Amino acid sequence: MEVRQVLHMNRGNGETSYANNSKLQKLVITKAKPVVIGSISDLYTTNLPQCLRVADLGCSSGPNTLLVITEIIEVIDEICHQLNHNTSEFQEFLNDLPNNDFNTIFKTLPTFYEKLRKEKGENFGPCSIMGIPGSFYERVLPSTTVDFFHSSSSIHWLSQVPPMGEINKGNIYLCAPSIHGTISKRLSLFLSLCSKEITQRGRMVLTVLGRRSKNPFGKECYYWELLSKSLNDLVSEGLIEEAKVDSFNFPFYVPSRKEVETIICREGSFYLDHLEIFDVKWDGSDDDDNKEFIFERFITGKKMAKLTRAVVEPLIAYQFGDAVIDALFNRYIEYVNDHLSKEEGKFVNFVISLRGK
C-alpha cells in the first residue's frame, strides 16, 4: 500500500465526510488553544515580524482547517493594539497529502477573507493562504520560511507501514516491539525536516495522540482492537479474506511521553518548552453528565463509528473494497457499545510546545 496515495479523510460534505464528523478533532484543537496562544504570543512579541508565516501540517479539510489561523490572527491583532503596532501580514501554508480535499478548502477562502475585512477593517493584514500538497516526512517548504509550525491529530500517522510479516497477524494496529526503532526514525526525521524550514527562534506546537502507559499494547489503542475484531467477524462470515486482514496494518502509532521526550532530546533541533496531557471521550463530547447512560452509550457508539469511518474509510476500502464498509462499521458500533458498558473510552492527547535552537 502506497500510503501517500491512499491516506486521506473522507472528502466532501456528506453524512460520512470528515467535514461533518470532526467534532472530536475540534475539541482537541480547543483544548490545546492555550498552549498555541502562549507560544505564538511569545514568538510575536519577541520578534515582531512584518509577515508572520504559519504552516499547518496535516490540515485536512472541513470547518477545523482554518480554526487555528483564526485564533492566531485574533491574538496577534490584540497584541498589536496593545503595542500600538501595525498589524502583521499573515501567510499560512496548508499542508497535507496530495489526495486531501484541497478544493473544498479553497472554496471557503473568499468567505473567510471577506469576514476578516468586515471584522478587522480594510487596513488589516493582508492574509494569504495557500495549499502545499506533500508528505511532512519530506521537505515541503524552502529553508527558514516558517515562523510557526502547527499540527493537530496528524503526526501519529506514518509515511509507510513498517514490515511486519506474521507478527501482527489478525491485528491492524502496529503494536509489535520490533517496530519501535522505525517509529523513532520517522519522528526524528519529521523534526529534522522542520528544523530546516523554521526561522531562527521559531516555534512549533504539535497535538498528537499518545498513551500514558509504557506498554504499546495498552488500552489507549483499544479502539483499533475493536475494529480488528469487526474485520475478523467479517472473515468468519466469508465477506472478506483472512489473508487480506493479516496483511493489513494502519500506518499509525501512538507514542508514550517518554518516547516523545527521548526522540526530541536525541534529535536535538528543538528545545522542549512544554508537554501536557489531556483526555477526550471517544465521541468528542465534553459533557460529563451520564444520567442517561445506556442511551448515551448507544449514541456514543454511533458517533465513534462515524468519526472513525470518516478517517479510515479510504484505507479500508482500498484493501477490502467498498461493499463491506457498512457491515464493518455496524459491527464496530456493537463492539464499542459493549466496551462502553464496562468502562469509559477516552483518547489520550499530548500537546507539545517546541522552540527552535
Coordinates of C-alpha atoms in Angstrom, one line a residue:
M1 CA 0.0 0.0 0.0
E2 CA 1.4 3.4 -1.0
V3 CA 0.3 5.5 2.0
R4 CA 0.5 8.9 0.4
Q5 CA -1.8 7.8 -2.4
V6 CA -4.4 6.2 -0.1
L7 CA -4.4 8.1 3.2
H8 CA -6.9 10.9 3.3
M9 CA -10.0 11.8 5.2
N10 CA -13.4 11.2 3.6
R11 CA -14.0 14.1 1.2
G12 CA -16.9 16.5 0.6
N13 CA -19.7 17.4 3.0
G14 CA -21.8 14.2 3.0
E15 CA -23.0 12.2 6.0
T16 CA -19.8 10.2 6.3
S17 CA -17.5 13.0 5.4
Y18 CA -14.7 14.2 7.7
A19 CA -16.1 17.7 7.4
N20 CA -19.3 16.5 9.2
N21 CA -17.5 14.1 11.6
S22 CA -14.6 16.0 13.0
K23 CA -16.1 17.3 16.3
L24 CA -13.5 15.3 18.3
Q25 CA -10.6 17.0 16.4
K26 CA -12.2 20.4 17.0
L27 CA -12.4 19.6 20.7
V28 CA -8.7 18.6 20.7
I29 CA -7.8 21.9 19.0
T30 CA -9.8 23.8 21.5
K31 CA -8.2 22.1 24.5
A32 CA -4.7 22.8 23.0
K33 CA -5.6 26.5 22.3
P34 CA -3.9 28.0 25.5
V35 CA -0.6 26.4 24.5
V36 CA -0.9 27.6 20.9
I37 CA -1.8 31.1 22.0
G38 CA 1.0 31.2 24.6
S39 CA 3.6 30.0 22.1
I40 CA 2.5 32.4 19.2
S41 CA 2.3 35.4 21.6
D42 CA 5.8 34.7 22.9
L43 CA 7.1 34.4 19.3
Y44 CA 5.4 37.6 18.1
T45 CA 6.3 39.8 21.0
T46 CA 9.9 38.6 20.8
N47 CA 10.4 39.1 17.0
L48 CA 7.6 41.4 15.8
P49 CA 7.8 40.0 12.3
Q50 CA 6.4 42.1 9.5
C51 CA 4.9 39.0 7.9
L52 CA 4.0 36.1 10.2
R53 CA 4.3 32.8 8.3
V54 CA 2.4 29.8 9.7
A55 CA 2.4 26.2 8.4
D56 CA -0.3 23.8 9.4
L57 CA 0.9 20.2 8.8
G58 CA -1.9 17.6 8.2
C59 CA -4.5 20.4 7.7
S60 CA -7.2 18.1 6.3
S61 CA -10.4 19.9 5.2
G62 CA -13.7 21.0 6.8
P63 CA -14.6 23.5 9.5
N64 CA -11.4 22.9 11.6
T65 CA -8.9 23.7 8.8
L66 CA -9.0 27.5 9.3
L67 CA -9.7 27.4 13.0
V68 CA -6.1 27.7 14.3
I69 CA -5.2 30.5 11.9
T70 CA -8.3 32.4 13.0
E71 CA -7.2 32.0 16.6
I72 CA -3.7 33.2 15.8
I73 CA -5.0 36.3 13.9
E74 CA -7.2 37.2 16.8
V75 CA -4.3 37.1 19.4
I76 CA -1.8 38.9 17.1
D77 CA -4.4 41.6 16.3
E78 CA -5.0 42.1 20.1
I79 CA -1.2 42.3 20.8
C80 CA -0.7 44.8 18.0
H81 CA -3.4 47.1 19.5
Q82 CA -1.8 46.8 22.9
L83 CA 1.6 47.7 21.5
N84 CA 0.2 50.4 19.1
H85 CA 1.9 48.4 16.4
N86 CA 0.7 48.0 12.8
T87 CA -0.8 44.5 12.3
S88 CA 1.5 42.0 10.6
E89 CA 0.7 40.4 7.3
F90 CA -0.2 36.7 7.5
Q91 CA 0.8 33.9 5.3
E92 CA -0.4 30.4 6.0
F93 CA 0.7 27.2 4.3
L94 CA -1.8 24.4 4.5
N95 CA 0.0 21.1 4.1
D96 CA -1.4 17.6 3.6
L97 CA -1.0 14.6 1.3
P98 CA -1.9 15.2 -2.4
N99 CA -5.3 13.4 -2.2
N100 CA -6.5 15.8 0.6
D101 CA -9.7 17.7 -0.3
F102 CA -7.9 21.0 -1.0
N103 CA -10.7 22.1 -3.4
T104 CA -13.2 22.3 -0.6
I105 CA -10.8 24.4 1.5
F106 CA -10.2 26.8 -1.4
K107 CA -13.9 27.3 -2.0
T108 CA -14.2 28.6 1.6
L109 CA -11.4 31.2 1.3
P110 CA -13.3 34.1 -0.3
T111 CA -15.8 34.0 2.5
F112 CA -13.0 33.7 5.1
Y113 CA -11.2 36.8 3.6
E114 CA -14.4 38.8 3.4
K115 CA -15.2 38.1 7.1
L116 CA -11.7 39.3 8.1
R117 CA -12.2 42.5 6.2
K118 CA -15.5 43.2 7.8
E119 CA -14.3 42.4 11.3
K120 CA -10.8 43.9 11.1
G121 CA -11.1 46.7 8.5
E122 CA -9.6 47.2 5.1
N123 CA -6.2 48.0 6.5
F124 CA -5.8 44.7 8.3
G125 CA -3.3 42.2 7.0
P126 CA -3.3 41.1 4.3
C127 CA -3.7 37.4 4.9
S128 CA -2.7 34.9 2.2
I129 CA -3.5 31.2 2.5
M130 CA -2.1 28.5 0.1
G131 CA -2.1 24.8 -0.2
I132 CA 1.2 22.8 -0.1
P133 CA 0.5 19.2 -1.1
G134 CA 3.1 16.7 0.1
S135 CA 4.2 14.5 3.0
F136 CA 5.6 16.2 6.0
Y137 CA 8.1 13.4 6.2
E138 CA 9.8 15.1 3.2
R139 CA 10.8 18.8 2.6
V140 CA 7.7 20.7 1.6
L141 CA 8.9 24.4 2.1
P142 CA 12.1 26.4 1.4
S143 CA 14.7 26.8 4.2
T144 CA 13.9 29.3 7.0
T145 CA 10.5 30.0 5.7
V146 CA 8.1 29.3 8.6
D147 CA 7.9 31.2 11.9
F148 CA 5.3 28.9 13.5
F149 CA 4.6 25.2 12.8
H150 CA 1.3 23.7 13.9
S151 CA 0.0 20.2 13.6
S152 CA -3.0 18.6 15.3
S153 CA -4.1 15.0 15.2
S154 CA -1.6 14.2 12.4
I155 CA 1.9 13.1 13.2
H156 CA 0.7 9.8 14.7
W157 CA 0.2 8.8 11.0
L158 CA 3.3 7.4 9.5
S159 CA 4.6 7.7 5.9
Q160 CA 4.8 4.0 5.5
V161 CA 3.8 0.7 7.1
P162 CA 6.9 -1.0 8.6
P163 CA 7.5 -4.6 7.6
M164 CA 5.5 -6.8 9.9
G165 CA 5.4 -10.3 8.4
E166 CA 3.4 -12.7 10.5
I167 CA 4.0 -10.9 13.8
N168 CA 0.9 -8.7 13.6
K169 CA -1.5 -11.3 12.1
G170 CA -5.1 -10.6 12.8
N171 CA -4.4 -7.1 14.1
I172 CA -4.5 -3.8 12.2
Y173 CA -2.5 -1.7 14.7
L174 CA 1.3 -1.5 14.7
C175 CA 2.0 -2.8 18.2
A176 CA 5.0 -5.1 17.8
P177 CA 8.0 -4.1 19.8
S178 CA 10.3 -4.6 16.8
I179 CA 8.9 -1.5 15.0
H180 CA 9.8 1.0 17.8
G181 CA 13.1 1.8 16.1
T182 CA 11.3 2.6 12.8
I183 CA 8.9 4.8 14.6
S184 CA 11.7 6.7 16.3
K185 CA 13.4 7.3 13.0
R186 CA 10.2 8.6 11.4
L187 CA 9.6 11.2 14.2
S188 CA 13.2 12.2 14.3
L189 CA 13.1 12.8 10.5
F190 CA 10.0 14.9 10.9
L191 CA 11.7 17.2 13.5
S192 CA 14.9 17.4 11.4
L193 CA 13.0 18.5 8.3
C194 CA 11.0 21.1 10.3
S195 CA 14.2 22.5 11.7
K196 CA 15.5 23.3 8.2
E197 CA 12.2 25.1 7.3
I198 CA 11.7 27.1 10.5
T199 CA 13.1 30.5 11.1
Q200 CA 15.5 31.4 13.9
R201 CA 13.8 31.3 17.2
G202 CA 10.7 29.9 15.5
R203 CA 8.1 27.9 17.4
M204 CA 6.1 24.7 17.0
V205 CA 3.0 23.2 18.7
L206 CA 2.1 19.6 18.0
T207 CA -1.0 17.9 19.3
V208 CA -0.7 14.1 18.9
L209 CA -2.5 11.0 20.1
G210 CA -0.4 9.3 22.7
R211 CA -0.5 6.8 25.6
R212 CA 0.0 7.1 29.3
S213 CA 1.3 3.6 29.8
K214 CA 4.8 2.3 28.8
N215 CA 3.2 -0.7 27.2
P216 CA 2.4 -0.2 23.5
F217 CA -0.2 -3.0 23.8
G218 CA -2.1 -0.9 26.4
K219 CA -5.8 0.0 26.5
E220 CA -5.2 3.5 25.0
C221 CA -5.4 2.0 21.5
Y222 CA -8.2 -0.5 22.3
Y223 CA -10.4 1.2 19.6
W224 CA -8.2 -0.4 16.9
E225 CA -8.6 -3.8 18.6
L226 CA -12.4 -3.4 18.4
L227 CA -12.1 -2.6 14.7
S228 CA -9.8 -5.6 14.2
K229 CA -12.5 -7.8 15.9
S230 CA -15.0 -6.3 13.5
L231 CA -12.9 -7.2 10.5
N232 CA -12.3 -10.7 11.8
D233 CA -16.0 -11.2 12.2
L234 CA -16.4 -10.4 8.5
V235 CA -13.8 -13.1 7.8
S236 CA -15.8 -15.6 9.8
E237 CA -18.9 -14.7 7.7
G238 CA -17.0 -15.1 4.4
L239 CA -17.3 -11.5 3.4
I240 CA -13.6 -10.8 3.3
E241 CA -10.4 -12.9 3.0
E242 CA -8.4 -13.7 6.1
A243 CA -5.1 -13.1 4.2
K244 CA -6.2 -9.6 3.5
V245 CA -6.7 -8.9 7.2
D246 CA -3.4 -10.5 8.1
S247 CA -1.6 -8.3 5.6
F248 CA -3.3 -5.1 6.5
N249 CA -1.9 -2.6 9.1
F250 CA -2.6 1.1 9.6
P251 CA 0.4 3.4 9.3
F252 CA -0.4 4.6 12.8
Y253 CA 1.4 4.7 16.1
V254 CA 0.8 6.5 19.4
P255 CA 3.9 7.1 21.5
S256 CA 4.4 7.4 25.2
R257 CA 5.5 10.6 26.9
K258 CA 9.0 9.1 27.5
E259 CA 9.3 8.1 23.8
V260 CA 8.4 11.7 22.7
E261 CA 10.8 13.3 25.2
T262 CA 13.6 10.9 24.2
I263 CA 13.2 11.5 20.5
I264 CA 13.1 15.3 20.9
C265 CA 16.3 15.2 23.0
R266 CA 18.2 12.8 20.8
E267 CA 17.3 14.6 17.5
G268 CA 18.4 17.9 19.1
S269 CA 17.0 20.6 16.8
F270 CA 14.4 21.9 19.3
Y271 CA 14.0 22.8 22.9
L272 CA 11.0 21.2 24.6
D273 CA 9.3 24.1 26.3
H274 CA 6.1 22.3 27.4
L275 CA 4.3 19.0 27.3
E276 CA 0.9 18.4 28.8
I277 CA -1.6 15.5 28.6
F278 CA -5.4 15.6 28.4
D279 CA -8.1 13.1 27.6
V280 CA -11.2 13.4 25.4
K281 CA -14.1 11.0 25.1
W282 CA -14.3 8.7 22.1
D283 CA -17.2 10.6 20.6
G284 CA -15.7 14.0 21.1
S285 CA -18.3 15.1 23.7
D286 CA -17.2 17.4 26.5
D287 CA -20.2 16.6 28.8
D288 CA -19.7 14.5 31.9
D289 CA -23.5 14.1 32.6
N290 CA -24.2 10.4 32.5
K291 CA -27.7 10.4 33.7
E292 CA -29.0 8.6 30.6
F293 CA -26.0 6.3 30.5
I294 CA -27.5 3.5 28.3
F295 CA -28.9 5.9 25.8
E296 CA -25.7 7.9 25.8
R297 CA -23.6 4.8 25.3
F298 CA -25.6 3.9 22.2
I299 CA -25.2 7.4 20.8
T300 CA -21.5 7.4 21.6
G301 CA -21.1 4.1 19.7
K302 CA -22.7 5.6 16.6
K303 CA -20.6 8.8 16.9
M304 CA -17.4 6.8 17.4
A305 CA -18.1 4.7 14.4
K306 CA -18.9 7.7 12.2
L307 CA -15.7 9.6 13.2
T308 CA -13.6 6.5 12.7
R309 CA -15.1 5.8 9.4
A310 CA -14.5 9.4 8.2
V311 CA -10.8 9.0 9.0
V312 CA -10.0 5.4 7.8
E313 CA -12.6 4.5 5.2
P314 CA -10.3 5.2 2.3
L315 CA -7.6 2.9 3.7
I316 CA -10.2 0.1 4.4
A317 CA -11.9 0.5 1.1
Y318 CA -8.6 0.2 -0.7
Q319 CA -7.8 -3.1 1.0
F320 CA -11.2 -4.7 1.2
G321 CA -13.5 -2.9 -1.2
D322 CA -16.4 -0.5 -0.7
A323 CA -19.0 -3.3 -0.4
V324 CA -18.1 -4.3 3.2
I325 CA -17.9 -0.7 4.7
D326 CA -21.5 -0.5 6.1
A327 CA -21.4 -4.0 7.5
L328 CA -18.0 -3.4 9.1
F329 CA -19.0 -0.2 10.9
N330 CA -22.4 -1.6 12.0
R331 CA -20.4 -4.4 13.7
Y332 CA -18.0 -1.8 15.1
I333 CA -20.9 0.1 16.8
E334 CA -21.8 -3.1 18.6
Y335 CA -18.3 -3.6 19.9
V336 CA -17.9 0.0 21.0
N337 CA -21.2 -0.1 22.8
D338 CA -20.3 -3.3 24.6
H339 CA -16.9 -1.9 25.7
L340 CA -18.6 1.3 27.0
S341 CA -21.0 -0.8 29.1
K342 CA -17.9 -1.9 31.1
E343 CA -15.6 1.2 31.1
E344 CA -15.3 4.6 29.6
G345 CA -13.5 5.2 26.3
K346 CA -11.0 8.1 26.0
F347 CA -8.3 9.2 23.7
V348 CA -5.1 10.4 25.3
N349 CA -3.6 13.5 23.7
F350 CA -0.2 15.2 24.1
V351 CA 0.3 18.9 23.4
I352 CA 3.9 19.6 22.7
S353 CA 5.4 23.1 22.5
L354 CA 8.9 23.4 20.9
R355 CA 11.3 26.2 20.3
G356 CA 13.9 26.2 17.6
K357 CA 17.6 26.3 18.6

